[in-house]
Amino acid sequence: MLKVSCNVLSDQSQAITQCGFMGRGPILTRGHRRNAVVLGSGSGSSNKGPILAVVSDRVIGSGSGSGSGSGSGTLADRLRLGSLTEDGLSYKERFIVRCYEVGINKTATVETIANLLQEVGCNHAQSVGFSTDGFATTPTMRKLHLIWVTARMHIEIYKYPAWSDVIEIETWCQGEGRIGTRRDWILKDHATGQVIGRATSKWVMMNEDTRRLQKVSDDVRDEYLVYCPREPRLAIPEENSSSLRRIPKLEDPAEHSKLGLVPRRGDLDMNLHVNNVTYIGWVLESLPQEIIDSHELQTITLDYRRECQHDDIVDSLTSVEPVEDAEAVSKIQGTNGSIAATENNEDLRQFLHLLRVSGDGLEINRGRTEWRKKHAR
């Protein structure tokens, strides 16, 4: 059932990027109740009602440092603007776009969007009781030293939110065959309810000690599928979807390159691996400036092929992928009233990307981006 192309999984017995899109959180009991605190009317939309912050019922021990011992949950729980949906099978959270999350287009950057996807995934996992010492690891996974690692990430952005906009992100996960799982997201403008983006990701299981891929056992599936939709639910319909398109390897000589990229300390996650949002920035570093000036990113797809360590030096390569030679550009007609399509395909630009270890040329990931012409503001 796993729809990841062969090239995605062929090299993944080598370590793949590990990150927090699947989420992480403290252990809670099944059926754990959560309360809500009214914080205000949110973005000012009169028909949306009050914004609710999740409050956990779990008891804080005397060593937690909270000083209250009231059992009312952590301060983060009380202030977080998110909660499980009524059926408990997905999670929604609202975010305000901060000024430091806005880029040269005066809108949120794609890195900001990716970070928010990661945050809401983590909070979802926390809300259903998965661990804080890993990434959405179940009790069986922790016992066997198993972790989730990203195989593919696909993000579509139809409209970028601006500074102070409030966006609502819904996320859920579900099984994907015997060797993986997937997480999907839908992004909406909270004020209007308009769908402004969608994303989907594929995950595989890896042994943390041997760094080898492993099939998802029935025990693990039973632990997490109880929190997943009973019927398949896709944020991006897969028929003619660009999210499934194979990404060919970009061969030398590339048309554009940025060589010698070095991970900063701030790029590392808690496991001392480069966080996968950093890869997005590296991919964009080798894009020609004239595209950055005249177009905005519409779609990005990344296949993760190996981990990047703190002492690796990375080369970013980019070449044009002619639209007429590529597979047909999809028009995603979603179930939530949004159409991801460029008004004029002549304005659409596509690029292939490759991140590799400088020197030995080992692949870190492959990517494809699609860019639409900027509208006059």
mmCIF file of C-alpha atoms in Angstrom:
data_model
loop_
_atom_site.group_PDB
_atom_site.id
_atom_site.type_symbol
_atom_site.label_atom_id
_atom_site.label_comp_id
_atom_site.label_asym_id
_atom_site.label_seq_id
_atom_site.Cartn_x
_atom_site.Cartn_y
_atom_site.Cartn_z
ATOM 1 C CA MET A 1 0.000 0.000 0.000
ATOM 2 C CA LEU A 2 2.994 2.262 0.500
ATOM 3 C CA LYS A 3 3.075 4.701 -2.405
ATOM 4 C CA VAL A 4 6.729 5.710 -2.046
ATOM 5 C CA SER A 5 8.694 5.218 -5.252
ATOM 6 C CA CYS A 6 11.493 2.668 -5.366
ATOM 7 C CA ASN A 7 14.163 5.332 -5.470
ATOM 8 C CA VAL A 8 12.973 6.640 -2.115
ATOM 9 C CA LEU A 9 13.403 3.363 -0.262
ATOM 10 C CA SER A 10 16.295 1.805 -2.135
ATOM 11 C CA ASP A 11 19.012 3.573 -0.202
ATOM 12 C CA GLN A 12 17.186 3.934 3.059
ATOM 13 C CA SER A 13 18.850 1.044 4.768
ATOM 14 C CA GLN A 14 21.436 3.772 5.150
ATOM 15 C CA ALA A 15 20.300 6.166 7.821
ATOM 16 C CA ILE A 16 17.526 8.559 6.861
ATOM 17 C CA THR A 17 16.792 11.964 8.266
ATOM 18 C CA GLN A 18 15.106 11.916 11.642
ATOM 19 C CA CYS A 19 12.864 14.764 12.747
ATOM 20 C CA GLY A 20 9.722 15.650 14.634
ATOM 21 C CA PHE A 21 6.978 15.623 12.039
ATOM 22 C CA MET A 22 5.448 12.515 13.598
ATOM 23 C CA GLY A 23 5.539 14.301 16.916
ATOM 24 C CA ARG A 24 6.518 13.455 20.474
ATOM 25 C CA GLY A 25 4.980 13.839 23.924
ATOM 26 C CA PRO A 26 4.599 12.455 27.478
ATOM 27 C CA ILE A 27 2.905 9.178 28.251
ATOM 28 C CA LEU A 28 -0.804 9.526 29.033
ATOM 29 C CA THR A 29 -3.387 6.867 29.688
ATOM 30 C CA ARG A 30 -5.818 5.792 26.982
ATOM 31 C CA GLY A 31 -9.055 7.755 27.143
ATOM 32 C CA HIS A 32 -7.340 10.584 29.036
ATOM 33 C CA ARG A 33 -9.712 13.528 29.360
ATOM 34 C CA ARG A 34 -8.705 17.067 28.504
ATOM 35 C CA ASN A 35 -10.346 20.320 29.533
ATOM 36 C CA ALA A 36 -10.361 23.721 27.840
ATOM 37 C CA VAL A 37 -9.815 27.285 28.980
ATOM 38 C CA VAL A 38 -11.327 30.264 27.140
ATOM 39 C CA LEU A 39 -8.563 32.651 26.090
ATOM 40 C CA GLY A 40 -10.503 35.128 23.974
ATOM 41 C CA SER A 41 -12.103 35.610 20.615
ATOM 42 C CA GLY A 42 -8.976 34.858 18.595
ATOM 43 C CA SER A 43 -8.469 36.655 15.313
ATOM 44 C CA GLY A 44 -11.570 38.791 15.597
ATOM 45 C CA SER A 45 -13.818 36.681 13.397
ATOM 46 C CA SER A 46 -17.157 36.874 15.159
ATOM 47 C CA ASN A 47 -18.408 33.536 13.888
ATOM 48 C CA LYS A 48 -15.486 31.483 15.119
ATOM 49 C CA GLY A 49 -16.217 31.651 18.842
ATOM 50 C CA PRO A 50 -13.607 31.588 21.574
ATOM 51 C CA ILE A 51 -10.186 30.079 21.101
ATOM 52 C CA LEU A 52 -9.649 27.141 23.417
ATOM 53 C CA ALA A 53 -6.393 26.098 25.009
ATOM 54 C CA VAL A 54 -5.929 22.466 25.933
ATOM 55 C CA VAL A 55 -5.486 21.695 29.600
ATOM 56 C CA SER A 56 -4.228 18.265 30.560
ATOM 57 C CA ASP A 57 -5.550 16.427 33.613
ATOM 58 C CA ARG A 58 -2.260 14.671 34.247
ATOM 59 C CA VAL A 59 -0.768 15.205 37.687
ATOM 60 C CA ILE A 60 2.456 17.167 37.955
ATOM 61 C CA GLY A 61 4.868 15.607 40.419
ATOM 62 C CA SER A 62 6.575 17.584 43.128
ATOM 63 C CA GLY A 63 9.808 17.516 41.171
ATOM 64 C CA SER A 64 8.331 19.099 38.046
ATOM 65 C CA GLY A 65 9.351 22.588 39.011
ATOM 66 C CA SER A 66 5.891 24.004 38.523
ATOM 67 C CA GLY A 67 5.501 24.835 42.170
ATOM 68 C CA SER A 68 1.735 24.494 42.033
ATOM 69 C CA GLY A 69 1.195 20.762 42.423
ATOM 70 C CA SER A 70 -2.400 21.423 41.491
ATOM 71 C CA GLY A 71 -2.653 18.739 38.829
ATOM 72 C CA SER A 72 -3.908 21.333 36.344
ATOM 73 C CA GLY A 73 -1.322 20.488 33.672
ATOM 74 C CA THR A 74 1.711 22.377 32.444
ATOM 75 C CA LEU A 75 1.653 26.031 31.557
ATOM 76 C CA ALA A 76 2.215 25.038 27.926
ATOM 77 C CA ASP A 77 -0.879 22.836 28.093
ATOM 78 C CA ARG A 78 -2.960 25.719 29.390
ATOM 79 C CA LEU A 79 -1.770 28.185 26.758
ATOM 80 C CA ARG A 80 -1.626 25.944 23.704
ATOM 81 C CA LEU A 81 -4.365 26.798 21.174
ATOM 82 C CA GLY A 82 -4.999 23.262 20.071
ATOM 83 C CA SER A 83 -6.857 20.074 20.903
ATOM 84 C CA LEU A 84 -7.940 16.721 19.571
ATOM 85 C CA THR A 85 -11.022 16.837 17.382
ATOM 86 C CA GLU A 86 -14.272 15.503 18.768
ATOM 87 C CA ASP A 87 -13.703 11.984 17.423
ATOM 88 C CA GLY A 88 -10.130 11.961 18.756
ATOM 89 C CA LEU A 89 -8.721 10.925 15.363
ATOM 90 C CA SER A 90 -7.076 14.196 14.360
ATOM 91 C CA TYR A 91 -5.688 17.303 16.035
ATOM 92 C CA LYS A 92 -6.187 21.007 15.291
ATOM 93 C CA GLU A 93 -4.122 23.954 16.461
ATOM 94 C CA ARG A 94 -4.085 27.693 15.724
ATOM 95 C CA PHE A 95 -0.947 29.763 15.285
ATOM 96 C CA ILE A 96 -0.273 33.479 14.921
ATOM 97 C CA VAL A 97 2.354 34.298 12.278
ATOM 98 C CA ARG A 98 5.158 36.205 14.055
ATOM 99 C CA CYS A 99 7.178 39.009 12.518
ATOM 100 C CA TYR A 100 10.381 36.944 12.604
ATOM 101 C CA GLU A 101 8.648 34.183 10.609
ATOM 102 C CA VAL A 102 8.061 36.496 7.628
ATOM 103 C CA GLY A 103 10.480 36.742 4.703
ATOM 104 C CA ILE A 104 11.248 39.010 1.774
ATOM 105 C CA ASN A 105 7.743 38.589 0.324
ATOM 106 C CA LYS A 106 6.226 39.953 3.559
ATOM 107 C CA THR A 107 4.612 36.563 4.113
ATOM 108 C CA ALA A 108 5.543 33.488 6.099
ATOM 109 C CA THR A 109 8.458 31.558 4.625
ATOM 110 C CA VAL A 110 8.233 27.912 3.575
ATOM 111 C CA GLU A 111 10.586 27.125 6.478
ATOM 112 C CA THR A 112 8.038 28.720 8.806
ATOM 113 C CA ILE A 113 5.290 26.532 7.340
ATOM 114 C CA ALA A 114 7.437 23.409 7.710
ATOM 115 C CA ASN A 115 8.278 24.277 11.319
ATOM 116 C CA LEU A 116 4.583 24.714 12.126
ATOM 117 C CA LEU A 117 3.813 21.335 10.559
ATOM 118 C CA GLN A 118 6.476 19.829 12.775
ATOM 119 C CA GLU A 119 5.115 21.609 15.859
ATOM 120 C CA VAL A 120 1.512 20.524 15.352
ATOM 121 C CA GLY A 121 2.649 16.959 14.681
ATOM 122 C CA CYS A 122 4.572 16.947 17.956
ATOM 123 C CA ASN A 123 1.623 18.380 19.858
ATOM 124 C CA HIS A 124 -0.709 15.807 18.338
ATOM 125 C CA ALA A 125 1.551 13.020 19.542
ATOM 126 C CA GLN A 126 1.697 14.596 22.973
ATOM 127 C CA SER A 127 -2.071 14.799 23.163
ATOM 128 C CA VAL A 128 -2.481 11.028 22.642
ATOM 129 C CA GLY A 129 0.307 10.070 25.019
ATOM 130 C CA PHE A 130 3.391 9.285 22.967
ATOM 131 C CA SER A 131 6.819 9.777 24.476
ATOM 132 C CA THR A 132 8.950 12.878 25.005
ATOM 133 C CA ASP A 133 12.272 11.039 24.651
ATOM 134 C CA GLY A 134 11.726 10.129 20.993
ATOM 135 C CA PHE A 135 9.517 11.065 18.078
ATOM 136 C CA ALA A 136 6.024 9.648 18.588
ATOM 137 C CA THR A 137 7.469 6.366 19.801
ATOM 138 C CA THR A 138 5.042 3.878 21.301
ATOM 139 C CA PRO A 139 5.888 1.709 24.346
ATOM 140 C CA THR A 140 6.823 -1.226 22.100
ATOM 141 C CA MET A 141 9.016 0.991 19.925
ATOM 142 C CA ARG A 142 10.892 2.322 22.952
ATOM 143 C CA LYS A 143 11.420 -1.191 24.259
ATOM 144 C CA LEU A 144 12.895 -2.310 20.917
ATOM 145 C CA HIS A 145 14.816 0.946 20.233
ATOM 146 C CA LEU A 146 12.732 1.759 17.152
ATOM 147 C CA ILE A 147 12.123 5.219 15.749
ATOM 148 C CA TRP A 148 10.218 6.806 12.850
ATOM 149 C CA VAL A 149 12.267 8.430 10.099
ATOM 150 C CA THR A 150 11.079 10.548 7.194
ATOM 151 C CA ALA A 151 11.066 8.976 3.734
ATOM 152 C CA ARG A 152 9.259 11.754 1.831
ATOM 153 C CA MET A 153 7.795 15.190 2.549
ATOM 154 C CA HIS A 154 5.469 17.029 0.166
ATOM 155 C CA ILE A 155 4.116 20.536 0.859
ATOM 156 C CA GLU A 156 1.718 22.578 -1.287
ATOM 157 C CA ILE A 157 1.099 26.237 -0.471
ATOM 158 C CA TYR A 158 -1.803 27.953 -2.220
ATOM 159 C CA LYS A 159 -1.649 31.235 -0.324
ATOM 160 C CA TYR A 160 1.039 32.374 2.088
ATOM 161 C CA PRO A 161 -0.150 33.870 5.389
ATOM 162 C CA ALA A 162 1.154 37.313 6.348
ATOM 163 C CA TRP A 163 2.407 38.712 9.643
ATOM 164 C CA SER A 164 -0.295 38.524 12.355
ATOM 165 C CA ASP A 165 -2.519 36.204 10.319
ATOM 166 C CA VAL A 166 -3.987 33.321 12.308
ATOM 167 C CA ILE A 167 -3.778 29.913 10.657
ATOM 168 C CA GLU A 168 -5.349 26.653 11.763
ATOM 169 C CA ILE A 169 -3.575 23.393 11.034
ATOM 170 C CA GLU A 170 -5.244 19.997 11.263
ATOM 171 C CA THR A 171 -3.138 16.842 11.255
ATOM 172 C CA TRP A 172 -3.644 13.098 11.483
ATOM 173 C CA CYS A 173 -1.653 9.950 10.842
ATOM 174 C CA GLN A 174 -2.576 6.543 9.450
ATOM 175 C CA GLY A 175 -1.074 3.244 8.424
ATOM 176 C CA GLU A 176 0.737 2.900 5.120
ATOM 177 C CA GLY A 177 1.371 -0.755 4.406
ATOM 178 C CA ARG A 178 3.657 -3.022 6.430
ATOM 179 C CA ILE A 179 6.778 -0.882 6.373
ATOM 180 C CA GLY A 180 5.524 2.605 7.032
ATOM 181 C CA THR A 181 3.005 5.191 8.050
ATOM 182 C CA ARG A 182 1.981 8.630 6.869
ATOM 183 C CA ARG A 183 1.043 11.977 8.353
ATOM 184 C CA ASP A 184 -1.130 14.553 6.557
ATOM 185 C CA TRP A 185 -1.921 18.211 7.245
ATOM 186 C CA ILE A 186 -4.470 20.784 6.075
ATOM 187 C CA LEU A 187 -3.789 24.490 6.629
ATOM 188 C CA LYS A 188 -6.592 27.046 6.764
ATOM 189 C CA ASP A 189 -6.897 30.788 7.174
ATOM 190 C CA HIS A 190 -8.702 30.932 10.496
ATOM 191 C CA ALA A 191 -10.527 34.183 9.675
ATOM 192 C CA THR A 192 -12.052 32.925 6.411
ATOM 193 C CA GLY A 193 -11.886 29.135 6.626
ATOM 194 C CA GLN A 194 -10.077 29.051 3.260
ATOM 195 C CA VAL A 195 -7.680 26.168 2.693
ATOM 196 C CA ILE A 196 -4.273 27.762 2.080
ATOM 197 C CA GLY A 197 -2.088 24.671 2.008
ATOM 198 C CA ARG A 198 -1.791 20.923 2.325
ATOM 199 C CA ALA A 199 1.014 18.524 3.104
ATOM 200 C CA THR A 200 1.641 14.810 3.297
ATOM 201 C CA SER A 201 4.588 12.723 4.467
ATOM 202 C CA LYS A 202 5.745 9.111 4.362
ATOM 203 C CA TRP A 203 7.570 7.493 7.282
ATOM 204 C CA VAL A 204 9.419 4.240 7.793
ATOM 205 C CA MET A 205 10.605 2.524 10.941
ATOM 206 C CA MET A 206 14.303 2.209 11.759
ATOM 207 C CA ASN A 207 16.265 0.530 14.527
ATOM 208 C CA GLU A 208 18.005 3.308 16.427
ATOM 209 C CA ASP A 209 21.064 1.153 17.180
ATOM 210 C CA THR A 210 21.655 -0.614 13.856
ATOM 211 C CA ARG A 211 20.226 2.215 11.651
ATOM 212 C CA ARG A 212 18.465 -0.437 9.557
ATOM 213 C CA LEU A 213 14.878 -0.281 8.367
ATOM 214 C CA GLN A 214 12.368 -2.586 10.016
ATOM 215 C CA LYS A 215 8.813 -3.654 9.270
ATOM 216 C CA VAL A 216 6.062 -2.231 11.448
ATOM 217 C CA SER A 217 5.003 -5.034 13.782
ATOM 218 C CA ASP A 218 1.402 -5.783 14.703
ATOM 219 C CA ASP A 219 2.109 -4.667 18.267
ATOM 220 C CA VAL A 220 3.253 -1.239 17.121
ATOM 221 C CA ARG A 221 0.391 -0.913 14.654
ATOM 222 C CA ASP A 222 -2.137 -1.740 17.364
ATOM 223 C CA GLU A 223 -0.656 0.965 19.588
ATOM 224 C CA TYR A 224 -0.925 3.850 17.140
ATOM 225 C CA LEU A 225 -3.765 2.883 14.767
ATOM 226 C CA VAL A 226 -6.292 3.362 17.566
ATOM 227 C CA TYR A 227 -5.673 7.117 17.127
ATOM 228 C CA CYS A 228 -5.958 7.061 13.323
ATOM 229 C CA PRO A 229 -8.986 7.529 11.025
ATOM 230 C CA ARG A 230 -10.788 4.242 10.388
ATOM 231 C CA GLU A 231 -11.043 4.910 6.640
ATOM 232 C CA PRO A 232 -8.220 6.315 4.475
ATOM 233 C CA ARG A 233 -8.203 10.106 4.634
ATOM 234 C CA LEU A 234 -5.821 11.985 2.332
ATOM 235 C CA ALA A 235 -5.075 15.684 2.572
ATOM 236 C CA ILE A 236 -3.957 15.542 -1.067
ATOM 237 C CA PRO A 237 -5.957 13.201 -3.338
ATOM 238 C CA GLU A 238 -3.459 10.867 -4.960
ATOM 239 C CA GLU A 239 -4.985 10.679 -8.430
ATOM 240 C CA ASN A 240 -2.619 12.593 -10.746
ATOM 241 C CA SER A 241 -0.966 14.097 -7.681
ATOM 242 C CA SER A 242 2.531 15.534 -7.911
ATOM 243 C CA SER A 243 3.107 14.214 -4.380
ATOM 244 C CA LEU A 244 3.716 10.748 -5.880
ATOM 245 C CA ARG A 245 5.942 11.726 -8.802
ATOM 246 C CA ARG A 246 9.339 10.089 -8.913
ATOM 247 C CA ILE A 247 12.265 12.473 -8.478
ATOM 248 C CA PRO A 248 15.153 11.530 -10.791
ATOM 249 C CA LYS A 249 18.732 11.950 -9.628
ATOM 250 C CA LEU A 250 20.231 15.253 -10.699
ATOM 251 C CA GLU A 251 23.496 14.556 -12.475
ATOM 252 C CA ASP A 252 26.528 16.801 -12.883
ATOM 253 C CA PRO A 253 27.038 19.325 -14.174
ATOM 254 C CA ALA A 254 24.099 21.084 -12.527
ATOM 255 C CA GLU A 255 23.010 24.459 -13.870
ATOM 256 C CA HIS A 256 23.232 26.116 -10.454
ATOM 257 C CA SER A 257 25.101 25.175 -7.297
ATOM 258 C CA LYS A 258 25.975 26.342 -3.815
ATOM 259 C CA LEU A 259 28.928 24.422 -2.451
ATOM 260 C CA GLY A 260 30.363 23.987 1.003
ATOM 261 C CA LEU A 261 27.252 24.440 3.154
ATOM 262 C CA VAL A 262 28.042 23.645 6.786
ATOM 263 C CA PRO A 263 25.458 22.722 9.448
ATOM 264 C CA ARG A 264 25.300 25.246 12.272
ATOM 265 C CA ARG A 265 24.852 24.141 15.861
ATOM 266 C CA GLY A 266 21.358 25.592 15.709
ATOM 267 C CA ASP A 267 20.497 23.259 12.808
ATOM 268 C CA LEU A 268 20.829 20.141 14.978
ATOM 269 C CA ASP A 269 17.931 18.434 16.713
ATOM 270 C CA MET A 270 17.980 16.702 20.088
ATOM 271 C CA ASN A 271 19.523 13.610 18.466
ATOM 272 C CA LEU A 272 22.415 15.658 17.022
ATOM 273 C CA HIS A 273 21.161 15.203 13.454
ATOM 274 C CA VAL A 274 20.356 18.038 11.094
ATOM 275 C CA ASN A 275 16.648 18.865 11.384
ATOM 276 C CA ASN A 276 14.821 18.309 8.113
ATOM 277 C CA VAL A 277 13.577 21.913 7.890
ATOM 278 C CA THR A 278 17.237 22.880 7.400
ATOM 279 C CA TYR A 279 17.290 20.840 4.181
ATOM 280 C CA ILE A 280 14.601 23.073 2.712
ATOM 281 C CA GLY A 281 16.795 26.116 3.211
ATOM 282 C CA TRP A 282 19.777 24.347 1.681
ATOM 283 C CA VAL A 283 17.737 23.329 -1.371
ATOM 284 C CA LEU A 284 16.693 26.949 -1.945
ATOM 285 C CA GLU A 285 20.245 28.259 -1.557
ATOM 286 C CA SER A 286 21.233 27.091 -5.044
ATOM 287 C CA LEU A 287 18.164 28.505 -6.776
ATOM 288 C CA PRO A 288 18.874 31.400 -9.187
ATOM 289 C CA GLN A 289 18.100 34.801 -7.663
ATOM 290 C CA GLU A 290 15.913 35.856 -10.563
ATOM 291 C CA ILE A 291 13.453 33.078 -9.666
ATOM 292 C CA ILE A 292 13.386 34.179 -6.036
ATOM 293 C CA ASP A 293 12.678 37.743 -7.206
ATOM 294 C CA SER A 294 9.919 36.935 -9.702
ATOM 295 C CA HIS A 295 8.269 33.732 -8.414
ATOM 296 C CA GLU A 296 7.066 32.189 -5.173
ATOM 297 C CA LEU A 297 7.285 28.571 -4.110
ATOM 298 C CA GLN A 298 4.112 26.612 -4.806
ATOM 299 C CA THR A 299 5.170 23.014 -4.141
ATOM 300 C CA ILE A 300 8.184 21.296 -2.631
ATOM 301 C CA THR A 301 8.832 17.551 -2.494
ATOM 302 C CA LEU A 302 11.847 16.035 -0.735
ATOM 303 C CA ASP A 303 13.005 12.418 -0.671
ATOM 304 C CA TYR A 304 15.246 11.820 2.354
ATOM 305 C CA ARG A 305 17.984 9.306 1.654
ATOM 306 C CA ARG A 306 20.502 9.565 4.499
ATOM 307 C CA GLU A 307 21.182 11.458 7.691
ATOM 308 C CA CYS A 308 23.363 14.541 7.707
ATOM 309 C CA GLN A 309 25.764 14.841 10.634
ATOM 310 C CA HIS A 310 27.054 18.013 12.277
ATOM 311 C CA ASP A 311 30.501 17.672 10.685
ATOM 312 C CA ASP A 312 29.290 17.022 7.113
ATOM 313 C CA ILE A 313 29.885 19.576 4.362
ATOM 314 C CA VAL A 314 26.984 19.783 1.917
ATOM 315 C CA ASP A 315 26.675 20.767 -1.757
ATOM 316 C CA SER A 316 23.331 22.033 -3.086
ATOM 317 C CA LEU A 317 22.673 21.490 -6.804
ATOM 318 C CA THR A 318 19.753 22.783 -8.894
ATOM 319 C CA SER A 319 18.728 22.442 -12.539
ATOM 320 C CA VAL A 320 15.620 23.418 -14.482
ATOM 321 C CA GLU A 321 13.104 20.650 -15.121
ATOM 322 C CA PRO A 322 11.216 21.795 -18.251
ATOM 323 C CA VAL A 323 7.480 21.650 -17.699
ATOM 324 C CA GLU A 324 6.895 20.297 -21.191
ATOM 325 C CA ASP A 325 9.254 17.385 -20.511
ATOM 326 C CA ALA A 326 7.967 16.629 -17.035
ATOM 327 C CA GLU A 327 4.845 14.747 -16.121
ATOM 328 C CA ALA A 328 1.676 16.804 -16.342
ATOM 329 C CA VAL A 329 1.432 19.407 -13.629
ATOM 330 C CA SER A 330 -1.378 18.325 -11.390
ATOM 331 C CA LYS A 331 -4.425 20.398 -10.484
ATOM 332 C CA ILE A 332 -5.265 19.220 -7.031
ATOM 333 C CA GLN A 333 -9.000 19.542 -6.434
ATOM 334 C CA GLY A 334 -9.288 18.976 -2.725
ATOM 335 C CA THR A 335 -12.216 17.988 -0.590
ATOM 336 C CA ASN A 336 -11.955 21.219 1.373
ATOM 337 C CA GLY A 337 -12.707 23.672 -1.384
ATOM 338 C CA SER A 338 -9.217 24.560 -2.548
ATOM 339 C CA ILE A 339 -7.645 24.169 -5.963
ATOM 340 C CA ALA A 340 -3.877 24.143 -6.236
ATOM 341 C CA ALA A 341 -3.187 25.247 -9.758
ATOM 342 C CA THR A 342 -1.220 27.890 -11.540
ATOM 343 C CA GLU A 343 -3.459 30.168 -13.592
ATOM 344 C CA ASN A 344 -1.038 30.157 -16.485
ATOM 345 C CA ASN A 345 1.287 27.193 -16.902
ATOM 346 C CA GLU A 346 3.625 29.412 -18.903
ATOM 347 C CA ASP A 347 4.407 31.166 -15.621
ATOM 348 C CA LEU A 348 5.181 27.899 -13.831
ATOM 349 C CA ARG A 349 8.836 26.973 -13.316
ATOM 350 C CA GLN A 350 10.050 23.582 -12.114
ATOM 351 C CA PHE A 351 13.436 22.606 -10.714
ATOM 352 C CA LEU A 352 15.190 19.429 -9.673
ATOM 353 C CA HIS A 353 17.453 19.528 -6.623
ATOM 354 C CA LEU A 354 20.140 17.383 -5.057
ATOM 355 C CA LEU A 355 21.856 17.695 -1.690
ATOM 356 C CA ARG A 356 25.003 15.627 -1.406
ATOM 357 C CA VAL A 357 27.976 15.227 0.889
ATOM 358 C CA SER A 358 30.809 17.314 -0.498
ATOM 359 C CA GLY A 359 33.753 15.222 -1.596
ATOM 360 C CA ASP A 360 32.377 11.677 -1.771
ATOM 361 C CA GLY A 361 29.116 12.749 -3.444
ATOM 362 C CA LEU A 362 26.820 10.603 -1.279
ATOM 363 C CA GLU A 363 23.188 11.631 -1.675
ATOM 364 C CA ILE A 364 21.475 13.286 1.279
ATOM 365 C CA ASN A 365 18.199 14.008 -0.479
ATOM 366 C CA ARG A 366 16.542 14.679 -3.814
ATOM 367 C CA GLY A 367 13.991 17.387 -4.351
ATOM 368 C CA ARG A 368 11.580 18.992 -6.774
ATOM 369 C CA THR A 369 10.126 22.484 -6.499
ATOM 370 C CA GLU A 370 7.402 24.230 -8.498
ATOM 371 C CA TRP A 371 7.224 28.032 -8.609
ATOM 372 C CA ARG A 372 4.401 30.328 -9.668
ATOM 373 C CA LYS A 373 4.675 33.929 -10.824
ATOM 374 C CA LYS A 374 4.293 36.442 -8.005
ATOM 375 C CA HIS A 375 1.106 38.518 -8.094
ATOM 376 C CA ALA A 376 1.407 42.281 -7.878
ATOM 377 C CA ARG A 377 0.838 43.417 -4.302
#
